[in-house]
Amino acid sequence: MGEDFLPYKTRLEYLGFDLRGIRLVPGSYTAQAFITTDLDDNQITAFHPGAMSASHTHAIDTVPDITMGVVSPDGREGMLQHARQFHEAGIPFLFDPGQGLPLFSGPELLVFLEQATWLAVNDYEAQLMANKTGLSFEQLATRVDAAIMTQGAQGSRVFTGNEVISIPAVPADQVVDPTGCGDAYRAGLVYGLSHHWDWNRTGRLASLLGSVKIACRGGQNHTLTRAQLNEKLQEKFGFSLDS
């Protein structure tokens, strides 16, 4: 993080996050993204990486007790090194390349898949990976334990083994802002994976969280208590976090 991190640090502490893995980079600002969204939810993003460019200098072994990882859009070297470090340490991780996909060649993406346990992409990113590697998404999916492809209002699909599991989209109360919906979906994936849920439950939790997010403006302004989430899960899918 950059020298402007303090107000956000206060917010994260208020929310109860463990900040032991965060390091400040002197002379840098925290990475910033400015996203313009039109009425059809098309987006243009202006991005300044700032302190993120130093992510490769921060090894995963500086944080104790890691049981699962996520390699998501970051500095190019940071993504390469953290994936390799997770793999060498025997720590399962989700490869979520997102906007970082154009940074890598086809062979480099295949190395990521050799190291990763799971893959998560949207339909556009899935096609981009296929174009870069020369392999279909179905072929790419065989290289990890499971590959998840989100498809917006059409829901999502989980490719695992010889099975393709369809996950329904949850209609939003209102569509306000798609920014951060993919991240909310991935929060559901991480929760389900870390609690050893099956893919039907994991995908449905992820789908619901994406639906909750899209009804709020901004990537982090939505709130949901455990009781409220359980109520929504029970209403939509007939299960809860505790059942």
PDB file of C-alpha atoms in Angstrom:
ATOM      1  CA  MET A   1       0.000   0.000   0.000  1.00  0.00           C
ATOM      2  CA  GLY A   2       1.031   3.624  -0.487  1.00  0.00           C
ATOM      3  CA  GLU A   3       1.500   6.448   1.959  1.00  0.00           C
ATOM      4  CA  ASP A   4      -2.178   7.423   1.529  1.00  0.00           C
ATOM      5  CA  PHE A   5      -3.289   4.128   3.114  1.00  0.00           C
ATOM      6  CA  LEU A   6      -4.145   5.401   6.623  1.00  0.00           C
ATOM      7  CA  PRO A   7      -7.873   6.254   6.114  1.00  0.00           C
ATOM      8  CA  TYR A   8      -8.477   2.917   4.391  1.00  0.00           C
ATOM      9  CA  LYS A   9      -6.460   1.128   7.075  1.00  0.00           C
ATOM     10  CA  THR A  10      -8.833   2.582   9.652  1.00  0.00           C
ATOM     11  CA  ARG A  11     -11.806   1.280   7.687  1.00  0.00           C
ATOM     12  CA  LEU A  12     -10.327  -2.206   7.317  1.00  0.00           C
ATOM     13  CA  GLU A  13      -9.539  -2.362  11.034  1.00  0.00           C
ATOM     14  CA  TYR A  14     -13.126  -1.317  11.787  1.00  0.00           C
ATOM     15  CA  LEU A  15     -14.351  -4.177   9.587  1.00  0.00           C
ATOM     16  CA  GLY A  16     -12.125  -6.654  11.430  1.00  0.00           C
ATOM     17  CA  PHE A  17      -9.573  -7.497   8.743  1.00  0.00           C
ATOM     18  CA  ASP A  18      -6.212  -9.034   9.619  1.00  0.00           C
ATOM     19  CA  LEU A  19      -3.660  -6.555   8.248  1.00  0.00           C
ATOM     20  CA  ARG A  20      -0.469  -8.475   9.023  1.00  0.00           C
ATOM     21  CA  GLY A  21       0.155  -9.078   5.331  1.00  0.00           C
ATOM     22  CA  ILE A  22       0.114  -5.403   4.344  1.00  0.00           C
ATOM     23  CA  ARG A  23       3.337  -3.475   3.755  1.00  0.00           C
ATOM     24  CA  LEU A  24       3.672   0.257   3.065  1.00  0.00           C
ATOM     25  CA  VAL A  25       5.777   1.422   0.108  1.00  0.00           C
ATOM     26  CA  PRO A  26       7.344   4.833   0.850  1.00  0.00           C
ATOM     27  CA  GLY A  27       6.994   7.448  -1.863  1.00  0.00           C
ATOM     28  CA  SER A  28       4.038   5.714  -3.540  1.00  0.00           C
ATOM     29  CA  TYR A  29       0.290   6.101  -3.669  1.00  0.00           C
ATOM     30  CA  THR A  30      -1.999   3.110  -3.272  1.00  0.00           C
ATOM     31  CA  ALA A  31      -3.214   1.726  -6.621  1.00  0.00           C
ATOM     32  CA  GLN A  32      -6.184   3.692  -7.955  1.00  0.00           C
ATOM     33  CA  ALA A  33      -8.820   2.847 -10.557  1.00  0.00           C
ATOM     34  CA  PHE A  34     -11.308   5.277 -12.083  1.00  0.00           C
ATOM     35  CA  ILE A  35     -14.118   3.466 -13.897  1.00  0.00           C
ATOM     36  CA  THR A  36     -16.606   5.070 -16.291  1.00  0.00           C
ATOM     37  CA  THR A  37     -19.773   3.005 -16.849  1.00  0.00           C
ATOM     38  CA  ASP A  38     -22.398   3.715 -19.532  1.00  0.00           C
ATOM     39  CA  LEU A  39     -26.110   2.854 -19.470  1.00  0.00           C
ATOM     40  CA  ASP A  40     -25.396  -0.557 -21.032  1.00  0.00           C
ATOM     41  CA  ASP A  41     -22.830  -1.360 -18.308  1.00  0.00           C
ATOM     42  CA  ASN A  42     -19.883  -1.027 -20.701  1.00  0.00           C
ATOM     43  CA  GLN A  43     -16.860   0.233 -18.796  1.00  0.00           C
ATOM     44  CA  ILE A  44     -13.651   2.166 -19.444  1.00  0.00           C
ATOM     45  CA  THR A  45     -11.028   2.084 -16.695  1.00  0.00           C
ATOM     46  CA  ALA A  46      -8.162   4.497 -16.005  1.00  0.00           C
ATOM     47  CA  PHE A  47      -5.624   2.890 -13.691  1.00  0.00           C
ATOM     48  CA  HIS A  48      -2.547   3.958 -11.727  1.00  0.00           C
ATOM     49  CA  PRO A  49      -0.665   0.989 -10.198  1.00  0.00           C
ATOM     50  CA  GLY A  50       1.332   2.955  -7.645  1.00  0.00           C
ATOM     51  CA  ALA A  51       2.542   0.762  -4.780  1.00  0.00           C
ATOM     52  CA  MET A  52       1.132  -2.316  -6.513  1.00  0.00           C
ATOM     53  CA  SER A  53       4.174  -2.271  -8.795  1.00  0.00           C
ATOM     54  CA  ALA A  54       6.265  -3.367  -5.793  1.00  0.00           C
ATOM     55  CA  SER A  55       4.098  -6.392  -4.954  1.00  0.00           C
ATOM     56  CA  HIS A  56       6.786  -8.804  -6.151  1.00  0.00           C
ATOM     57  CA  THR A  57       9.025  -7.663  -3.279  1.00  0.00           C
ATOM     58  CA  HIS A  58       6.506  -8.964  -0.733  1.00  0.00           C
ATOM     59  CA  ALA A  59       6.739 -12.758  -0.419  1.00  0.00           C
ATOM     60  CA  ILE A  60       3.864 -14.864   0.887  1.00  0.00           C
ATOM     61  CA  ASP A  61       6.014 -16.336   3.660  1.00  0.00           C
ATOM     62  CA  THR A  62       5.874 -13.002   5.487  1.00  0.00           C
ATOM     63  CA  VAL A  63       2.305 -13.900   6.525  1.00  0.00           C
ATOM     64  CA  PRO A  64       1.862 -16.848   8.926  1.00  0.00           C
ATOM     65  CA  ASP A  65      -0.708 -19.635   8.728  1.00  0.00           C
ATOM     66  CA  ILE A  66      -1.817 -19.259   5.098  1.00  0.00           C
ATOM     67  CA  THR A  67      -4.085 -22.160   4.130  1.00  0.00           C
ATOM     68  CA  MET A  68      -5.424 -20.835   0.810  1.00  0.00           C
ATOM     69  CA  GLY A  69      -4.462 -18.098  -1.634  1.00  0.00           C
ATOM     70  CA  VAL A  70      -5.842 -15.974  -4.453  1.00  0.00           C
ATOM     71  CA  VAL A  71      -3.678 -14.647  -7.282  1.00  0.00           C
ATOM     72  CA  SER A  72      -5.682 -11.793  -8.774  1.00  0.00           C
ATOM     73  CA  PRO A  73      -4.767  -8.724 -10.888  1.00  0.00           C
ATOM     74  CA  ASP A  74      -1.532  -7.278  -9.531  1.00  0.00           C
ATOM     75  CA  GLY A  75       1.892  -6.267 -10.773  1.00  0.00           C
ATOM     76  CA  ARG A  76       3.044  -8.714 -13.440  1.00  0.00           C
ATOM     77  CA  GLU A  77       6.056  -9.939 -11.453  1.00  0.00           C
ATOM     78  CA  GLY A  78       3.979 -10.111  -8.286  1.00  0.00           C
ATOM     79  CA  MET A  79       1.455 -12.435  -9.927  1.00  0.00           C
ATOM     80  CA  LEU A  80       4.183 -14.683 -11.321  1.00  0.00           C
ATOM     81  CA  GLN A  81       6.106 -14.885  -8.063  1.00  0.00           C
ATOM     82  CA  HIS A  82       3.131 -15.331  -5.740  1.00  0.00           C
ATOM     83  CA  ALA A  83       1.722 -18.150  -7.899  1.00  0.00           C
ATOM     84  CA  ARG A  84       5.093 -19.887  -7.840  1.00  0.00           C
ATOM     85  CA  GLN A  85       5.441 -19.349  -4.074  1.00  0.00           C
ATOM     86  CA  PHE A  86       1.977 -20.773  -3.346  1.00  0.00           C
ATOM     87  CA  HIS A  87       2.720 -23.771  -5.546  1.00  0.00           C
ATOM     88  CA  GLU A  88       6.119 -24.450  -3.993  1.00  0.00           C
ATOM     89  CA  ALA A  89       4.630 -24.157  -0.494  1.00  0.00           C
ATOM     90  CA  GLY A  90       1.829 -26.599  -1.355  1.00  0.00           C
ATOM     91  CA  ILE A  91      -0.841 -23.961  -0.687  1.00  0.00           C
ATOM     92  CA  PRO A  92      -3.942 -24.299  -2.909  1.00  0.00           C
ATOM     93  CA  PHE A  93      -4.869 -21.091  -4.701  1.00  0.00           C
ATOM     94  CA  LEU A  94      -7.466 -19.573  -6.992  1.00  0.00           C
ATOM     95  CA  PHE A  95      -6.081 -18.023 -10.174  1.00  0.00           C
ATOM     96  CA  ASP A  96      -8.257 -14.991 -10.918  1.00  0.00           C
ATOM     97  CA  PRO A  97      -6.319 -13.106 -13.631  1.00  0.00           C
ATOM     98  CA  GLY A  98      -9.024 -10.561 -14.522  1.00  0.00           C
ATOM     99  CA  GLN A  99      -7.628  -7.367 -16.016  1.00  0.00           C
ATOM    100  CA  GLY A 100      -4.129  -8.811 -15.664  1.00  0.00           C
ATOM    101  CA  LEU A 101      -4.679 -11.332 -18.467  1.00  0.00           C
ATOM    102  CA  PRO A 102      -3.186  -9.163 -21.260  1.00  0.00           C
ATOM    103  CA  LEU A 103       0.104  -9.039 -19.323  1.00  0.00           C
ATOM    104  CA  PHE A 104       0.846 -12.707 -20.022  1.00  0.00           C
ATOM    105  CA  SER A 105       1.604 -14.882 -23.031  1.00  0.00           C
ATOM    106  CA  GLY A 106      -0.150 -18.160 -23.732  1.00  0.00           C
ATOM    107  CA  PRO A 107       2.738 -20.270 -22.359  1.00  0.00           C
ATOM    108  CA  GLU A 108       2.833 -18.159 -19.190  1.00  0.00           C
ATOM    109  CA  LEU A 109      -0.896 -18.652 -18.654  1.00  0.00           C
ATOM    110  CA  LEU A 110      -0.441 -22.411 -18.987  1.00  0.00           C
ATOM    111  CA  VAL A 111       2.232 -22.302 -16.276  1.00  0.00           C
ATOM    112  CA  PHE A 112      -0.245 -20.509 -14.001  1.00  0.00           C
ATOM    113  CA  LEU A 113      -2.720 -23.335 -14.597  1.00  0.00           C
ATOM    114  CA  GLU A 114      -0.079 -25.945 -13.789  1.00  0.00           C
ATOM    115  CA  GLN A 115       0.424 -24.233 -10.436  1.00  0.00           C
ATOM    116  CA  ALA A 116      -3.158 -23.229  -9.583  1.00  0.00           C
ATOM    117  CA  THR A 117      -5.875 -25.317  -7.970  1.00  0.00           C
ATOM    118  CA  TRP A 118      -8.846 -23.365  -9.346  1.00  0.00           C
ATOM    119  CA  LEU A 119      -9.456 -20.814 -12.120  1.00  0.00           C
ATOM    120  CA  ALA A 120     -12.086 -18.045 -12.160  1.00  0.00           C
ATOM    121  CA  VAL A 121     -12.795 -15.834 -15.189  1.00  0.00           C
ATOM    122  CA  ASN A 122     -15.715 -14.134 -16.894  1.00  0.00           C
ATOM    123  CA  ASP A 123     -16.827 -15.152 -20.375  1.00  0.00           C
ATOM    124  CA  TYR A 124     -14.723 -12.472 -22.101  1.00  0.00           C
ATOM    125  CA  GLU A 125     -11.620 -13.490 -20.139  1.00  0.00           C
ATOM    126  CA  ALA A 126     -12.277 -17.151 -20.922  1.00  0.00           C
ATOM    127  CA  GLN A 127     -12.255 -16.365 -24.645  1.00  0.00           C
ATOM    128  CA  LEU A 128      -9.097 -14.277 -24.273  1.00  0.00           C
ATOM    129  CA  MET A 129      -7.347 -17.172 -22.499  1.00  0.00           C
ATOM    130  CA  ALA A 130      -8.464 -19.528 -25.253  1.00  0.00           C
ATOM    131  CA  ASN A 131      -7.136 -17.172 -27.929  1.00  0.00           C
ATOM    132  CA  LYS A 132      -3.778 -16.764 -26.189  1.00  0.00           C
ATOM    133  CA  THR A 133      -3.209 -20.453 -25.445  1.00  0.00           C
ATOM    134  CA  GLY A 134      -4.785 -22.023 -28.527  1.00  0.00           C
ATOM    135  CA  LEU A 135      -6.877 -24.270 -26.276  1.00  0.00           C
ATOM    136  CA  SER A 136     -10.624 -24.246 -25.704  1.00  0.00           C
ATOM    137  CA  PHE A 137     -11.882 -23.271 -22.262  1.00  0.00           C
ATOM    138  CA  GLU A 138     -12.993 -26.864 -21.768  1.00  0.00           C
ATOM    139  CA  GLN A 139      -9.414 -27.987 -22.414  1.00  0.00           C
ATOM    140  CA  LEU A 140      -8.015 -25.332 -20.080  1.00  0.00           C
ATOM    141  CA  ALA A 141     -10.417 -26.470 -17.365  1.00  0.00           C
ATOM    142  CA  THR A 142      -8.892 -29.960 -17.341  1.00  0.00           C
ATOM    143  CA  ARG A 143      -5.629 -28.476 -16.052  1.00  0.00           C
ATOM    144  CA  VAL A 144      -7.123 -27.388 -12.702  1.00  0.00           C
ATOM    145  CA  ASP A 145      -9.442 -28.982 -10.149  1.00  0.00           C
ATOM    146  CA  ALA A 146     -12.230 -26.634 -11.239  1.00  0.00           C
ATOM    147  CA  ALA A 147     -12.665 -23.697 -13.617  1.00  0.00           C
ATOM    148  CA  ILE A 148     -15.442 -21.178 -13.039  1.00  0.00           C
ATOM    149  CA  MET A 149     -16.803 -18.997 -15.846  1.00  0.00           C
ATOM    150  CA  THR A 150     -19.217 -16.196 -14.967  1.00  0.00           C
ATOM    151  CA  GLN A 151     -21.684 -15.061 -17.627  1.00  0.00           C
ATOM    152  CA  GLY A 152     -23.441 -12.047 -16.135  1.00  0.00           C
ATOM    153  CA  ALA A 153     -27.220 -12.310 -16.164  1.00  0.00           C
ATOM    154  CA  GLN A 154     -26.911 -15.826 -17.628  1.00  0.00           C
ATOM    155  CA  GLY A 155     -25.376 -17.098 -14.384  1.00  0.00           C
ATOM    156  CA  SER A 156     -22.143 -19.073 -14.262  1.00  0.00           C
ATOM    157  CA  ARG A 157     -20.720 -22.509 -14.984  1.00  0.00           C
ATOM    158  CA  VAL A 158     -18.282 -24.664 -13.048  1.00  0.00           C
ATOM    159  CA  PHE A 159     -16.156 -27.084 -15.080  1.00  0.00           C
ATOM    160  CA  THR A 160     -14.856 -29.818 -12.776  1.00  0.00           C
ATOM    161  CA  GLY A 161     -13.733 -33.280 -13.819  1.00  0.00           C
ATOM    162  CA  ASN A 162     -16.093 -34.451 -16.555  1.00  0.00           C
ATOM    163  CA  GLU A 163     -18.954 -32.374 -15.161  1.00  0.00           C
ATOM    164  CA  VAL A 164     -20.271 -28.908 -15.977  1.00  0.00           C
ATOM    165  CA  ILE A 165     -22.394 -27.443 -13.180  1.00  0.00           C
ATOM    166  CA  SER A 166     -24.746 -24.597 -14.108  1.00  0.00           C
ATOM    167  CA  ILE A 167     -25.249 -21.937 -11.433  1.00  0.00           C
ATOM    168  CA  PRO A 168     -28.299 -19.693 -11.843  1.00  0.00           C
ATOM    169  CA  ALA A 169     -28.035 -15.924 -11.612  1.00  0.00           C
ATOM    170  CA  VAL A 170     -29.947 -14.280  -8.769  1.00  0.00           C
ATOM    171  CA  PRO A 171     -32.144 -11.424 -10.041  1.00  0.00           C
ATOM    172  CA  ALA A 172     -31.043  -8.197  -8.363  1.00  0.00           C
ATOM    173  CA  ASP A 173     -33.473  -6.019  -6.434  1.00  0.00           C
ATOM    174  CA  GLN A 174     -32.248  -3.228  -8.715  1.00  0.00           C
ATOM    175  CA  VAL A 175     -29.325  -2.808 -11.099  1.00  0.00           C
ATOM    176  CA  VAL A 176     -27.296   0.196  -9.975  1.00  0.00           C
ATOM    177  CA  ASP A 177     -23.580  -0.433 -10.534  1.00  0.00           C
ATOM    178  CA  PRO A 178     -21.797  -3.565 -11.834  1.00  0.00           C
ATOM    179  CA  THR A 179     -18.415  -2.441 -10.499  1.00  0.00           C
ATOM    180  CA  GLY A 180     -17.169  -5.051  -8.041  1.00  0.00           C
ATOM    181  CA  CYS A 181     -19.744  -7.740  -8.843  1.00  0.00           C
ATOM    182  CA  GLY A 182     -17.035 -10.147  -9.940  1.00  0.00           C
ATOM    183  CA  ASP A 183     -15.160  -9.533  -6.703  1.00  0.00           C
ATOM    184  CA  ALA A 184     -18.313 -10.163  -4.676  1.00  0.00           C
ATOM    185  CA  TYR A 185     -18.835 -13.395  -6.609  1.00  0.00           C
ATOM    186  CA  ARG A 186     -15.272 -14.445  -5.832  1.00  0.00           C
ATOM    187  CA  ALA A 187     -15.820 -13.736  -2.144  1.00  0.00           C
ATOM    188  CA  GLY A 188     -18.500 -16.420  -2.288  1.00  0.00           C
ATOM    189  CA  LEU A 189     -16.093 -18.790  -4.022  1.00  0.00           C
ATOM    190  CA  VAL A 190     -13.429 -18.239  -1.367  1.00  0.00           C
ATOM    191  CA  TYR A 191     -15.926 -18.774   1.457  1.00  0.00           C
ATOM    192  CA  GLY A 192     -17.261 -21.976  -0.053  1.00  0.00           C
ATOM    193  CA  LEU A 193     -13.819 -23.360  -0.864  1.00  0.00           C
ATOM    194  CA  SER A 194     -12.434 -22.553   2.576  1.00  0.00           C
ATOM    195  CA  HIS A 195     -15.424 -24.294   4.190  1.00  0.00           C
ATOM    196  CA  HIS A 196     -15.170 -27.342   1.876  1.00  0.00           C
ATOM    197  CA  TRP A 197     -18.622 -26.834   0.340  1.00  0.00           C
ATOM    198  CA  ASP A 198     -19.644 -28.562  -2.875  1.00  0.00           C
ATOM    199  CA  TRP A 199     -19.814 -26.513  -6.069  1.00  0.00           C
ATOM    200  CA  ASN A 200     -23.598 -26.220  -6.141  1.00  0.00           C
ATOM    201  CA  ARG A 201     -23.650 -24.457  -2.764  1.00  0.00           C
ATOM    202  CA  THR A 202     -20.466 -22.489  -3.372  1.00  0.00           C
ATOM    203  CA  GLY A 203     -21.643 -21.188  -6.739  1.00  0.00           C
ATOM    204  CA  ARG A 204     -25.045 -20.202  -5.406  1.00  0.00           C
ATOM    205  CA  LEU A 205     -23.534 -18.232  -2.528  1.00  0.00           C
ATOM    206  CA  ALA A 206     -21.237 -16.492  -5.015  1.00  0.00           C
ATOM    207  CA  SER A 207     -24.159 -15.718  -7.322  1.00  0.00           C
ATOM    208  CA  LEU A 208     -26.193 -14.237  -4.480  1.00  0.00           C
ATOM    209  CA  LEU A 209     -23.336 -12.004  -3.318  1.00  0.00           C
ATOM    210  CA  GLY A 210     -22.896 -10.658  -6.843  1.00  0.00           C
ATOM    211  CA  SER A 211     -26.604  -9.835  -6.925  1.00  0.00           C
ATOM    212  CA  VAL A 212     -26.409  -7.989  -3.604  1.00  0.00           C
ATOM    213  CA  LYS A 213     -23.441  -5.946  -4.815  1.00  0.00           C
ATOM    214  CA  ILE A 214     -24.975  -4.805  -8.114  1.00  0.00           C
ATOM    215  CA  ALA A 215     -27.822  -3.108  -6.230  1.00  0.00           C
ATOM    216  CA  CYS A 216     -25.380  -0.673  -4.556  1.00  0.00           C
ATOM    217  CA  ARG A 217     -23.194   2.066  -6.027  1.00  0.00           C
ATOM    218  CA  GLY A 218     -19.483   1.576  -5.478  1.00  0.00           C
ATOM    219  CA  GLY A 219     -17.464  -1.556  -4.931  1.00  0.00           C
ATOM    220  CA  GLN A 220     -17.564  -1.638  -1.125  1.00  0.00           C
ATOM    221  CA  ASN A 221     -20.663   0.233   0.006  1.00  0.00           C
ATOM    222  CA  HIS A 222     -23.030  -2.730   0.352  1.00  0.00           C
ATOM    223  CA  THR A 223     -23.586  -4.261   3.770  1.00  0.00           C
ATOM    224  CA  LEU A 224     -25.060  -7.609   4.703  1.00  0.00           C
ATOM    225  CA  THR A 225     -25.203  -9.223   8.127  1.00  0.00           C
ATOM    226  CA  ARG A 226     -24.837 -12.969   8.523  1.00  0.00           C
ATOM    227  CA  ALA A 227     -28.508 -13.197   9.495  1.00  0.00           C
ATOM    228  CA  GLN A 228     -29.583 -11.246   6.394  1.00  0.00           C
ATOM    229  CA  LEU A 229     -27.399 -13.406   4.167  1.00  0.00           C
ATOM    230  CA  ASN A 230     -28.828 -16.587   5.683  1.00  0.00           C
ATOM    231  CA  GLU A 231     -32.340 -15.268   5.087  1.00  0.00           C
ATOM    232  CA  LYS A 232     -31.591 -14.523   1.426  1.00  0.00           C
ATOM    233  CA  LEU A 233     -29.898 -17.900   0.893  1.00  0.00           C
ATOM    234  CA  GLN A 234     -32.853 -19.695   2.448  1.00  0.00           C
ATOM    235  CA  GLU A 235     -35.311 -17.736   0.326  1.00  0.00           C
ATOM    236  CA  LYS A 236     -33.466 -18.213  -2.973  1.00  0.00           C
ATOM    237  CA  PHE A 237     -31.872 -21.645  -2.588  1.00  0.00           C
ATOM    238  CA  GLY A 238     -33.197 -23.366   0.526  1.00  0.00           C
ATOM    239  CA  PHE A 239     -29.982 -23.457   2.558  1.00  0.00           C
ATOM    240  CA  SER A 240     -27.983 -21.177   4.849  1.00  0.00           C
ATOM    241  CA  LEU A 241     -24.382 -20.705   5.910  1.00  0.00           C
ATOM    242  CA  ASP A 242     -25.096 -22.881   8.925  1.00  0.00           C
ATOM    243  CA  SER A 243     -27.103 -25.709   7.336  1.00  0.00           C
TER     244      SER A 243
END
